[in-house]
mmCIF file of C-alpha atoms and ligand atoms in Angstrom:
data_model
loop_
_atom_site.group_PDB
_atom_site.id
_atom_site.type_symbol
_atom_site.label_atom_id
_atom_site.label_comp_id
_atom_site.label_asym_id
_atom_site.label_seq_id
_atom_site.Cartn_x
_atom_site.Cartn_y
_atom_site.Cartn_z
ATOM 1 C CA MET P 1 137.246 82.553 127.030
ATOM 2 C CA SER P 2 133.890 83.663 128.247
ATOM 3 C CA ILE P 3 131.131 83.081 130.782
ATOM 4 C CA LEU P 4 127.648 82.529 129.417
ATOM 5 C CA VAL P 5 124.332 83.790 130.887
ATOM 6 C CA LEU P 6 121.432 81.788 129.590
ATOM 7 C CA MET P 7 117.925 81.756 130.996
ATOM 8 C CA ASP P 8 114.319 81.313 130.249
ATOM 9 C CA GLY P 9 111.644 83.338 132.178
ATOM 10 C CA TRP P 10 114.235 85.464 134.088
ATOM 11 C CA SER P 11 115.940 88.580 132.893
ATOM 12 C CA PRO P 12 119.658 87.784 132.001
ATOM 13 C CA ALA P 13 120.865 91.635 132.136
ATOM 14 C CA PRO P 14 120.972 91.922 135.922
ATOM 15 C CA TRP P 15 123.072 88.764 136.257
ATOM 16 C CA ALA P 16 125.514 89.781 133.571
ATOM 17 C CA THR P 17 125.845 93.162 135.264
ATOM 18 C CA ALA P 18 126.325 91.782 138.757
ATOM 19 C CA LEU P 19 128.867 89.021 137.604
ATOM 20 C CA GLN P 20 130.834 91.595 135.618
ATOM 21 C CA SER P 21 131.197 93.752 138.721
ATOM 22 C CA VAL P 22 132.719 90.920 140.690
ATOM 23 C CA LEU P 23 134.674 89.478 137.797
ATOM 24 C CA PRO P 24 135.797 92.700 135.944
ATOM 25 C CA ASP P 25 138.373 90.870 133.739
ATOM 26 C CA GLU P 26 136.003 88.098 132.446
ATOM 27 C CA GLN P 27 134.014 88.403 129.320
ATOM 28 C CA ILE P 28 130.381 87.889 130.026
ATOM 29 C CA VAL P 29 128.042 87.050 127.182
ATOM 30 C CA ILE P 30 124.194 86.753 127.142
ATOM 31 C CA TYR P 31 122.504 84.027 125.138
ATOM 32 C CA PRO P 32 121.696 84.147 122.143
ATOM 33 C CA ASP P 33 124.232 86.975 121.297
ATOM 34 C CA VAL P 34 127.298 84.736 121.504
ATOM 35 C CA ALA P 35 129.792 85.563 118.746
ATOM 36 C CA ASP P 36 132.158 82.763 119.677
ATOM 37 C CA ARG P 37 130.437 79.594 120.967
ATOM 38 C CA ASP P 38 133.919 77.786 121.394
ATOM 39 C CA ALA P 39 135.005 80.330 123.863
ATOM 40 C CA VAL P 40 132.326 79.697 126.416
ATOM 41 C CA GLU P 41 133.638 77.897 129.338
ATOM 42 C CA TYR P 42 131.084 78.487 132.130
ATOM 43 C CA ALA P 43 127.385 78.912 131.990
ATOM 44 C CA LEU P 44 124.998 80.528 134.500
ATOM 45 C CA VAL P 45 121.618 78.928 133.673
ATOM 46 C CA TRP P 46 118.026 78.952 134.598
ATOM 47 C CA ALA P 47 115.572 76.605 132.598
ATOM 48 C CA PRO P 48 117.405 76.292 129.342
ATOM 49 C CA ALA P 49 115.506 74.808 126.441
ATOM 50 C CA SER P 50 116.647 71.194 125.853
ATOM 51 C CA GLY P 51 119.661 71.115 123.575
ATOM 52 C CA VAL P 52 120.818 74.508 123.877
ATOM 53 C CA LEU P 53 123.755 73.900 126.189
ATOM 54 C CA ASN P 54 124.994 71.188 123.795
ATOM 55 C CA GLN P 55 125.996 74.088 121.372
ATOM 56 C CA PHE P 56 128.959 74.945 123.549
ATOM 57 C CA PRO P 57 131.585 72.394 122.952
ATOM 58 C CA ASN P 58 134.141 73.775 125.466
ATOM 59 C CA LEU P 59 131.985 74.158 128.549
ATOM 60 C CA LYS P 60 133.888 73.218 131.834
ATOM 61 C CA ALA P 61 131.011 73.602 134.321
ATOM 62 C CA LEU P 62 127.442 74.679 134.619
ATOM 63 C CA PHE P 63 126.008 76.764 137.469
ATOM 64 C CA SER P 64 122.230 76.260 138.239
ATOM 65 C CA LEU P 65 121.009 79.782 139.415
ATOM 66 C CA GLY P 66 118.513 78.043 141.677
ATOM 67 C CA ALA P 67 118.944 75.485 144.272
ATOM 68 C CA GLY P 68 116.938 73.052 142.343
ATOM 69 C CA VAL P 69 118.444 71.440 139.157
ATOM 70 C CA ASP P 70 115.446 69.595 137.646
ATOM 71 C CA HIS P 71 115.358 72.480 135.159
ATOM 72 C CA LEU P 72 118.697 71.152 133.917
ATOM 73 C CA LEU P 73 118.544 67.518 134.375
ATOM 74 C CA ARG P 74 115.412 67.203 132.156
ATOM 75 C CA ASP P 75 117.700 67.874 129.142
ATOM 76 C CA ALA P 76 118.733 64.398 127.894
ATOM 77 C CA SER P 77 121.499 66.107 125.836
ATOM 78 C CA LEU P 78 122.985 68.077 128.685
ATOM 79 C CA PRO P 79 126.765 68.274 128.463
ATOM 80 C CA ASP P 80 128.693 65.921 130.705
ATOM 81 C CA VAL P 81 130.429 68.685 132.904
ATOM 82 C CA PRO P 82 130.034 69.165 136.667
ATOM 83 C CA ILE P 83 126.919 70.984 137.759
ATOM 84 C CA ALA P 84 127.061 73.203 140.854
ATOM 85 C CA ARG P 85 123.803 74.602 142.468
ATOM 86 C CA ILE P 86 123.047 77.546 144.688
ATOM 87 C CA VAL P 87 123.600 77.059 148.400
ATOM 88 C CA ASP P 88 123.825 80.619 149.949
ATOM 89 C CA PRO P 89 122.699 82.249 153.031
ATOM 90 C CA ASP P 90 120.756 84.812 151.017
ATOM 91 C CA LEU P 91 118.682 82.196 149.278
ATOM 92 C CA THR P 92 118.280 80.118 152.512
ATOM 93 C CA GLY P 93 117.312 83.121 154.412
ATOM 94 C CA ARG P 94 114.611 83.943 151.810
ATOM 95 C CA MET P 95 113.162 80.551 151.984
ATOM 96 C CA SER P 96 113.073 80.498 155.815
ATOM 97 C CA GLU P 97 111.222 83.595 155.815
ATOM 98 C CA TRP P 98 108.479 82.279 153.535
ATOM 99 C CA VAL P 99 108.425 79.006 155.440
ATOM 100 C CA VAL P 100 107.990 80.834 158.735
ATOM 101 C CA ALA P 101 105.418 83.112 157.391
ATOM 102 C CA GLN P 102 103.212 80.484 156.094
ATOM 103 C CA VAL P 103 103.500 78.218 159.193
ATOM 104 C CA LEU P 104 102.578 81.200 161.353
ATOM 105 C CA LEU P 105 99.687 82.120 159.057
ATOM 106 C CA HIS P 106 98.089 78.699 159.624
ATOM 107 C CA HIS P 107 99.069 78.251 163.297
ATOM 108 C CA ARG P 108 97.697 81.630 164.258
ATOM 109 C CA GLN P 109 94.498 81.154 162.076
ATOM 110 C CA GLN P 110 94.997 84.251 160.123
ATOM 111 C CA LEU P 111 92.647 83.186 157.265
ATOM 112 C CA ARG P 112 89.840 82.697 159.697
ATOM 113 C CA TYR P 113 90.521 85.938 161.350
ATOM 114 C CA LEU P 114 90.491 87.825 157.980
ATOM 115 C CA GLU P 115 87.006 86.294 157.367
ATOM 116 C CA LEU P 116 85.919 87.509 160.768
ATOM 117 C CA GLN P 117 87.443 90.983 160.031
ATOM 118 C CA ARG P 118 85.536 91.293 156.762
ATOM 119 C CA GLU P 119 82.361 90.520 158.703
ATOM 120 C CA ALA P 120 83.337 92.985 161.471
ATOM 121 C CA VAL P 121 83.195 90.251 164.069
ATOM 122 C CA TRP P 122 85.178 90.694 167.196
ATOM 123 C CA GLN P 123 85.830 87.057 168.097
ATOM 124 C CA GLU P 124 88.980 85.433 169.774
ATOM 125 C CA LEU P 125 89.755 81.900 168.556
ATOM 126 C CA ALA P 126 91.170 79.183 170.658
ATOM 127 C CA GLN P 127 95.035 79.143 170.135
ATOM 128 C CA PRO P 128 97.085 76.232 170.622
ATOM 129 C CA ALA P 129 100.695 76.427 171.839
ATOM 130 C CA ALA P 130 103.459 76.125 169.204
ATOM 131 C CA ALA P 131 104.888 73.181 171.267
ATOM 132 C CA ASP P 132 101.553 71.248 170.707
ATOM 133 C CA VAL P 133 101.921 71.599 166.894
ATOM 134 C CA CYS P 134 104.240 69.356 164.956
ATOM 135 C CA VAL P 135 105.770 70.725 161.617
ATOM 136 C CA GLY P 136 106.938 67.832 159.575
ATOM 137 C CA VAL P 137 109.651 68.837 157.178
ATOM 138 C CA MET P 138 110.072 66.710 153.884
ATOM 139 C CA GLY P 139 113.649 67.327 152.835
ATOM 140 C CA LEU P 140 116.340 67.786 155.471
ATOM 141 C CA GLY P 141 118.715 69.538 153.074
ATOM 142 C CA GLU P 142 120.155 73.066 153.179
ATOM 143 C CA LEU P 143 116.661 74.654 153.248
ATOM 144 C CA GLY P 144 114.677 72.130 155.231
ATOM 145 C CA ARG P 145 117.400 72.307 158.140
ATOM 146 C CA ASP P 146 117.384 76.107 158.290
ATOM 147 C CA ALA P 147 113.609 76.232 158.395
ATOM 148 C CA ALA P 148 113.450 73.530 161.129
ATOM 149 C CA ASP P 149 115.998 75.465 163.198
ATOM 150 C CA ILE P 150 113.975 78.663 163.222
ATOM 151 C CA LEU P 151 110.664 76.874 163.766
ATOM 152 C CA HIS P 152 112.331 75.061 166.738
ATOM 153 C CA ARG P 153 113.249 78.464 168.090
ATOM 154 C CA LEU P 154 109.682 79.527 167.773
ATOM 155 C CA GLY P 155 108.714 76.537 169.913
ATOM 156 C CA PHE P 156 107.273 74.118 167.353
ATOM 157 C CA ALA P 157 107.747 70.430 167.669
ATOM 158 C CA LEU P 158 109.549 69.069 164.591
ATOM 159 C CA ARG P 159 109.807 65.832 162.561
ATOM 160 C CA GLY P 160 111.910 65.550 159.451
ATOM 161 C CA TRP P 161 112.025 63.108 156.546
ATOM 162 C CA SER P 162 114.957 62.449 154.102
ATOM 163 C CA ARG P 163 116.132 59.867 151.613
ATOM 164 C CA THR P 164 119.161 58.734 153.847
ATOM 165 C CA ALA P 165 119.344 58.651 157.816
ATOM 166 C CA ARG P 166 119.961 62.235 159.046
ATOM 167 C CA THR P 167 120.558 63.475 162.590
ATOM 168 C CA VAL P 168 119.188 67.202 163.002
ATOM 169 C CA PRO P 169 119.152 68.826 166.376
ATOM 170 C CA HIS P 170 115.606 69.158 167.895
ATOM 171 C CA VAL P 171 114.044 67.104 164.901
ATOM 172 C CA SER P 172 112.740 63.606 165.168
ATOM 173 C CA CYS P 173 114.197 62.209 161.921
ATOM 174 C CA PHE P 174 112.784 59.508 159.655
ATOM 175 C CA HIS P 175 113.930 58.287 156.313
ATOM 176 C CA GLY P 176 113.016 56.344 153.205
ATOM 177 C CA ALA P 177 109.777 54.704 152.291
ATOM 178 C CA ASP P 178 109.856 52.633 155.602
ATOM 179 C CA GLY P 179 109.959 55.765 157.719
ATOM 180 C CA LEU P 180 107.235 57.652 155.795
ATOM 181 C CA ASP P 181 104.226 56.361 157.646
ATOM 182 C CA GLU P 182 105.484 57.145 161.178
ATOM 183 C CA PHE P 183 106.710 60.686 159.980
ATOM 184 C CA LEU P 184 103.265 61.469 158.506
ATOM 185 C CA CYS P 185 101.150 60.254 161.349
ATOM 186 C CA GLY P 186 102.480 62.551 163.866
ATOM 187 C CA THR P 187 102.546 65.585 161.561
ATOM 188 C CA ASP P 188 100.135 68.544 161.800
ATOM 189 C CA ILE P 189 101.716 70.798 159.233
ATOM 190 C CA LEU P 190 103.482 69.164 156.359
ATOM 191 C CA LEU P 191 106.336 71.234 154.821
ATOM 192 C CA CYS P 192 107.781 70.057 151.540
ATOM 193 C CA LEU P 193 111.208 71.187 150.672
ATOM 194 C CA LEU P 194 112.114 68.280 148.580
ATOM 195 C CA PRO P 195 113.775 68.346 145.116
ATOM 196 C CA LEU P 196 111.946 67.021 142.056
ATOM 197 C CA THR P 197 113.352 63.790 141.087
ATOM 198 C CA PRO P 198 112.034 60.546 139.489
ATOM 199 C CA ASP P 199 111.591 59.239 143.200
ATOM 200 C CA THR P 200 109.725 62.334 144.495
ATOM 201 C CA GLU P 201 107.558 63.166 141.432
ATOM 202 C CA ALA P 202 103.795 62.692 142.307
ATOM 203 C CA LEU P 203 104.864 61.572 145.873
ATOM 204 C CA ILE P 204 102.406 63.793 147.789
ATOM 205 C CA GLY P 205 98.746 62.935 146.912
ATOM 206 C CA LYS P 206 95.847 61.316 148.576
ATOM 207 C CA SER P 207 97.591 58.598 150.421
ATOM 208 C CA VAL P 208 99.880 61.139 152.103
ATOM 209 C CA PHE P 209 97.136 63.523 152.965
ATOM 210 C CA ASP P 210 95.035 60.813 154.537
ATOM 211 C CA ARG P 211 97.934 59.725 156.698
ATOM 212 C CA LEU P 212 98.612 63.034 158.304
ATOM 213 C CA CYS P 213 97.386 63.771 161.849
ATOM 214 C CA SER P 214 93.634 64.404 161.496
ATOM 215 C CA ASP P 215 92.988 65.068 165.341
ATOM 216 C CA GLY P 216 95.816 67.700 166.025
ATOM 217 C CA PRO P 217 95.406 71.007 167.615
ATOM 218 C CA LEU P 218 94.743 72.947 164.563
ATOM 219 C CA GLY P 219 91.602 71.115 163.774
ATOM 220 C CA GLY P 220 92.987 69.413 160.626
ATOM 221 C CA PRO P 221 96.373 69.130 158.895
ATOM 222 C CA VAL P 222 97.900 71.842 156.692
ATOM 223 C CA PHE P 223 100.063 71.366 153.601
ATOM 224 C CA ILE P 224 102.861 73.735 152.705
ATOM 225 C CA ASN P 225 104.858 73.372 149.534
ATOM 226 C CA ALA P 226 107.827 75.271 148.210
ATOM 227 C CA GLY P 227 109.907 72.369 146.899
ATOM 228 C CA ARG P 228 108.450 71.686 143.457
ATOM 229 C CA GLY P 229 104.947 71.580 142.059
ATOM 230 C CA ARG P 230 105.243 68.202 140.279
ATOM 231 C CA ILE P 231 105.775 66.497 143.724
ATOM 232 C CA GLN P 232 102.096 67.257 144.634
ATOM 233 C CA VAL P 233 99.188 65.689 142.857
ATOM 234 C CA GLU P 234 96.907 68.662 142.340
ATOM 235 C CA ALA P 235 93.695 66.773 141.751
ATOM 236 C CA ASP P 236 94.109 65.078 145.163
ATOM 237 C CA LEU P 237 95.200 68.246 146.721
ATOM 238 C CA VAL P 238 91.958 70.003 145.568
ATOM 239 C CA ALA P 239 89.805 67.078 146.762
ATOM 240 C CA ALA P 240 91.472 67.139 150.154
ATOM 241 C CA LEU P 241 91.014 70.885 150.613
ATOM 242 C CA ARG P 242 87.448 70.719 149.425
ATOM 243 C CA SER P 243 86.572 67.677 151.802
ATOM 244 C CA LYS P 244 88.559 69.357 154.778
ATOM 245 C CA VAL P 245 90.863 66.270 154.850
ATOM 246 C CA LEU P 246 93.404 69.177 154.795
ATOM 247 C CA LYS P 247 92.346 72.263 156.675
ATOM 248 C CA GLY P 248 94.573 74.494 154.459
ATOM 249 C CA ALA P 249 97.530 74.873 152.240
ATOM 250 C CA SER P 250 100.267 77.364 151.283
ATOM 251 C CA LEU P 251 101.580 76.818 147.743
ATOM 252 C CA ASP P 252 104.467 78.398 146.111
ATOM 253 C CA VAL P 253 105.016 75.860 143.257
ATOM 254 C CA PHE P 254 102.492 74.033 140.950
ATOM 255 C CA GLU P 255 102.302 71.146 138.524
ATOM 256 C CA GLY P 256 102.204 73.733 135.582
ATOM 257 C CA GLU P 257 103.630 77.260 136.136
ATOM 258 C CA PRO P 258 102.096 79.842 135.890
ATOM 259 C CA LEU P 259 99.244 78.270 137.630
ATOM 260 C CA PRO P 260 96.521 78.152 134.947
ATOM 261 C CA GLN P 261 93.668 80.504 135.135
ATOM 262 C CA ASP P 262 91.101 77.580 135.389
ATOM 263 C CA SER P 263 92.934 75.888 138.319
ATOM 264 C CA ALA P 264 90.431 75.180 141.087
ATOM 265 C CA LEU P 265 93.194 76.151 143.560
ATOM 266 C CA TRP P 266 92.663 79.878 142.818
ATOM 267 C CA SER P 267 89.156 80.070 144.341
ATOM 268 C CA LEU P 268 89.759 77.797 147.397
ATOM 269 C CA ASP P 269 89.361 80.025 150.456
ATOM 270 C CA ASN P 270 91.709 77.862 152.558
ATOM 271 C CA VAL P 271 94.498 78.187 150.190
ATOM 272 C CA ILE P 272 97.361 80.753 150.049
ATOM 273 C CA ILE P 273 99.205 81.105 146.753
ATOM 274 C CA THR P 274 102.438 82.698 145.885
ATOM 275 C CA PRO P 275 103.918 82.637 142.359
ATOM 276 C CA HIS P 276 107.026 80.544 142.814
ATOM 277 C CA ALA P 277 108.460 83.433 144.658
ATOM 278 C CA ALA P 278 109.318 81.875 148.116
ATOM 279 C CA ALA P 279 113.064 82.289 147.630
ATOM 280 C CA VAL P 280 114.143 84.292 144.441
ATOM 281 C CA SER P 281 117.667 84.113 143.322
ATOM 282 C CA SER P 282 119.327 87.664 143.870
ATOM 283 C CA PRO P 283 121.897 88.411 141.193
ATOM 284 C CA ARG P 284 123.555 90.903 143.584
ATOM 285 C CA ALA P 285 123.867 88.385 146.418
ATOM 286 C CA LEU P 286 124.635 85.211 144.354
ATOM 287 C CA SER P 287 127.108 86.714 141.858
ATOM 288 C CA HIS P 288 129.768 86.547 144.699
ATOM 289 C CA LEU P 289 129.142 82.728 145.067
ATOM 290 C CA ILE P 290 129.510 82.255 141.283
ATOM 291 C CA ALA P 291 132.645 84.364 141.175
ATOM 292 C CA ARG P 292 134.156 82.186 144.002
ATOM 293 C CA GLN P 293 133.255 79.112 142.104
ATOM 294 C CA VAL P 294 134.660 80.242 138.818
ATOM 295 C CA GLN P 295 137.954 81.426 140.410
ATOM 296 C CA ALA P 296 138.285 78.229 142.345
ATOM 297 C CA HIS P 297 137.613 76.067 139.317
ATOM 298 C CA ARG P 298 140.148 78.088 137.236
ATOM 299 C CA ALA P 299 142.596 77.441 140.149
ATOM 300 C CA GLY P 300 142.110 73.662 139.759
ATOM 301 C CA GLN P 301 140.093 73.253 142.903
ATOM 302 C CA THR P 302 136.848 71.168 142.978
ATOM 303 C CA LEU P 303 133.571 73.215 142.761
ATOM 304 C CA ALA P 304 131.430 73.444 145.967
ATOM 305 C CA HIS P 305 127.793 72.301 146.069
ATOM 306 C CA LEU P 306 128.019 69.776 143.157
ATOM 307 C CA VAL P 307 125.063 67.979 142.006
ATOM 308 C CA ASP P 308 124.921 64.126 141.777
ATOM 309 C CA ARG P 309 123.215 63.459 138.461
ATOM 310 C CA ALA P 310 122.391 59.837 139.276
ATOM 311 C CA ARG P 311 120.536 60.944 142.514
ATOM 312 C CA GLY P 312 118.886 63.752 140.688
ATOM 313 C CA TYR P 313 119.728 66.449 143.127
HETATM 314 P P1 LIG X 401 119.195 69.630 149.282
HETATM 315 O O1 LIG X 401 119.699 68.854 148.215
HETATM 316 O O2 LIG X 401 120.057 70.345 150.157
HETATM 317 O O3 LIG X 401 118.302 68.677 150.216
HETATM 318 C C1 LIG X 401 117.319 67.891 149.514
HETATM 319 C C2 LIG X 401 116.619 67.113 150.631
HETATM 320 O O4 LIG X 401 115.608 66.331 150.122
HETATM 321 C C3 LIG X 401 117.682 65.965 151.315
HETATM 322 O O5 LIG X 401 117.599 66.014 152.767
HETATM 323 C C4 LIG X 401 117.354 64.789 150.682
HETATM 324 O O6 LIG X 401 117.589 63.581 151.570
HETATM 325 C C5 LIG X 401 115.879 64.808 150.486
HETATM 326 N N1 LIG X 401 115.335 63.961 149.465
HETATM 327 C C6 LIG X 401 115.735 63.881 148.113
HETATM 328 N N2 LIG X 401 115.176 62.999 147.540
HETATM 329 C C7 LIG X 401 114.390 62.279 148.463
HETATM 330 C C8 LIG X 401 113.549 61.063 148.458
HETATM 331 N N3 LIG X 401 113.394 60.374 147.448
HETATM 332 N N4 LIG X 401 112.961 60.803 149.633
HETATM 333 C C9 LIG X 401 113.238 61.411 150.806
HETATM 334 N N5 LIG X 401 113.971 62.684 151.000
HETATM 335 C C10 LIG X 401 114.618 62.916 149.760
HETATM 336 O O7 LIG X 401 118.227 70.774 148.607
HETATM 337 P P2 LIG X 401 117.805 72.260 149.154
HETATM 338 O O8 LIG X 401 117.356 72.048 150.505
HETATM 339 O O9 LIG X 401 118.920 73.257 148.994
HETATM 340 O O10 LIG X 401 116.538 72.623 148.155
HETATM 341 C C11 LIG X 401 115.372 71.808 148.175
HETATM 342 C C12 LIG X 401 114.443 72.267 146.982
HETATM 343 O O11 LIG X 401 113.877 73.441 147.326
HETATM 344 C C13 LIG X 401 115.153 72.353 145.689
HETATM 345 O O12 LIG X 401 115.620 71.186 144.864
HETATM 346 C C14 LIG X 401 114.132 73.192 144.918
HETATM 347 O O13 LIG X 401 113.307 72.300 144.106
HETATM 348 C C15 LIG X 401 113.352 73.997 146.007
HETATM 349 N N6 LIG X 401 113.527 75.345 145.930
HETATM 350 C C16 LIG X 401 112.455 76.119 145.746
HETATM 351 C C17 LIG X 401 112.456 77.458 145.759
HETATM 352 C C18 LIG X 401 111.210 78.293 145.673
HETATM 353 O O14 LIG X 401 111.449 79.596 145.440
HETATM 354 N N7 LIG X 401 110.138 77.823 145.771
HETATM 355 C C19 LIG X 401 113.913 78.135 145.961
HETATM 356 C C20 LIG X 401 114.930 77.272 146.272
HETATM 357 C C21 LIG X 401 114.708 75.889 146.144
HETATM 358 P P3 LIG X 401 119.123 63.221 151.891
HETATM 359 O O15 LIG X 401 119.403 64.181 153.104
HETATM 360 O O16 LIG X 401 119.072 61.811 152.346
HETATM 361 O O17 LIG X 401 120.100 63.429 150.683
HETATM 362 C C1 LIG X 402 115.211 77.284 142.915
HETATM 363 C C2 LIG X 402 114.071 78.022 142.642
HETATM 364 O O1 LIG X 402 115.458 76.193 142.882
HETATM 365 O O2 LIG X 402 113.942 79.243 142.676
HETATM 366 O O3 LIG X 402 116.100 78.021 143.583
HETATM 367 O O4 LIG X 402 113.062 77.249 142.444
#
């Protein structure tokens, strides 16, 4: 019996090493060097090519090595076994660090201060209080709720938007298509921590940007996305940033990754770009979660953090 490590774009060796150290009695194999495909019971995966997982007839469960599972669900021939995703304090903490850094960079007008610094200009900018700035969090899941909690402690006002009705401390909650308008019109900084599903694909474009609070204390709304790139319509995003419908943006995810060299986003001076690095999955930290999951499943228990395929996340 063996556990497969299969990934595209990530290095599998650190995952195999970390997993072997916490599951010393298990046989860990790395795709494509798999002598006995029938022996594979569990697979740790990131962005497998469509059809590959179908080659393992005795799979019992799949572990997405990210919180998102769009990289798996796009495979129409995915084996019909439970899929568990990453929910872990290490990943959540990394995402909240990135979110807080980006919110503060825009709130404290750091892009403008850097321009002034380059011109050797000593000039203080008017600074609104955090309490006068509303961060609207799209996606009140594991990551959205943690980010909201920390932003609340920094003093920001908070709104949240989810698919179903949620109650989150210190967050004015809205949900569904009916709640979107009211959510957006009071939002100064729009933070996307949504999963990519058929319902969220291309959700954030011109009509969303136009509905954000245009007369807020920052002098224009800001868009921050660490959810998935295909949730944003990049042509609309570029137009909104050029026309100053949006004052600025921080983007970790893109319609196509790596972001193409010729993307207009690279050259806009009101945009901060990171290369899908907001919350990396750490083999050392996450191997413990995977080991607990494998042990629980072998003991006949239900896996934690299961994905609902019909919902898409
Ligand atoms: P969760 O599944 O815990 O939360 C998802 C949230 O999105 C829920 O609140 C859900 O609503 C909401 N949602 C889903 N579909 C819709 C919809 N159609 N309309 C409104 N709200 C919707 O996910 P996580 O918080 O763990 O992760 C979120 C995403 O972050 C991941 O799917 C991944 O794409 C991205 N990510 C990016 C990383 C990076 O490095 N850039 C790293 C890790 C994750 P409800 O509460 O009603 O179910
Ligand atoms: C994830 C990611 O989904 O890294 O965890 O994008």
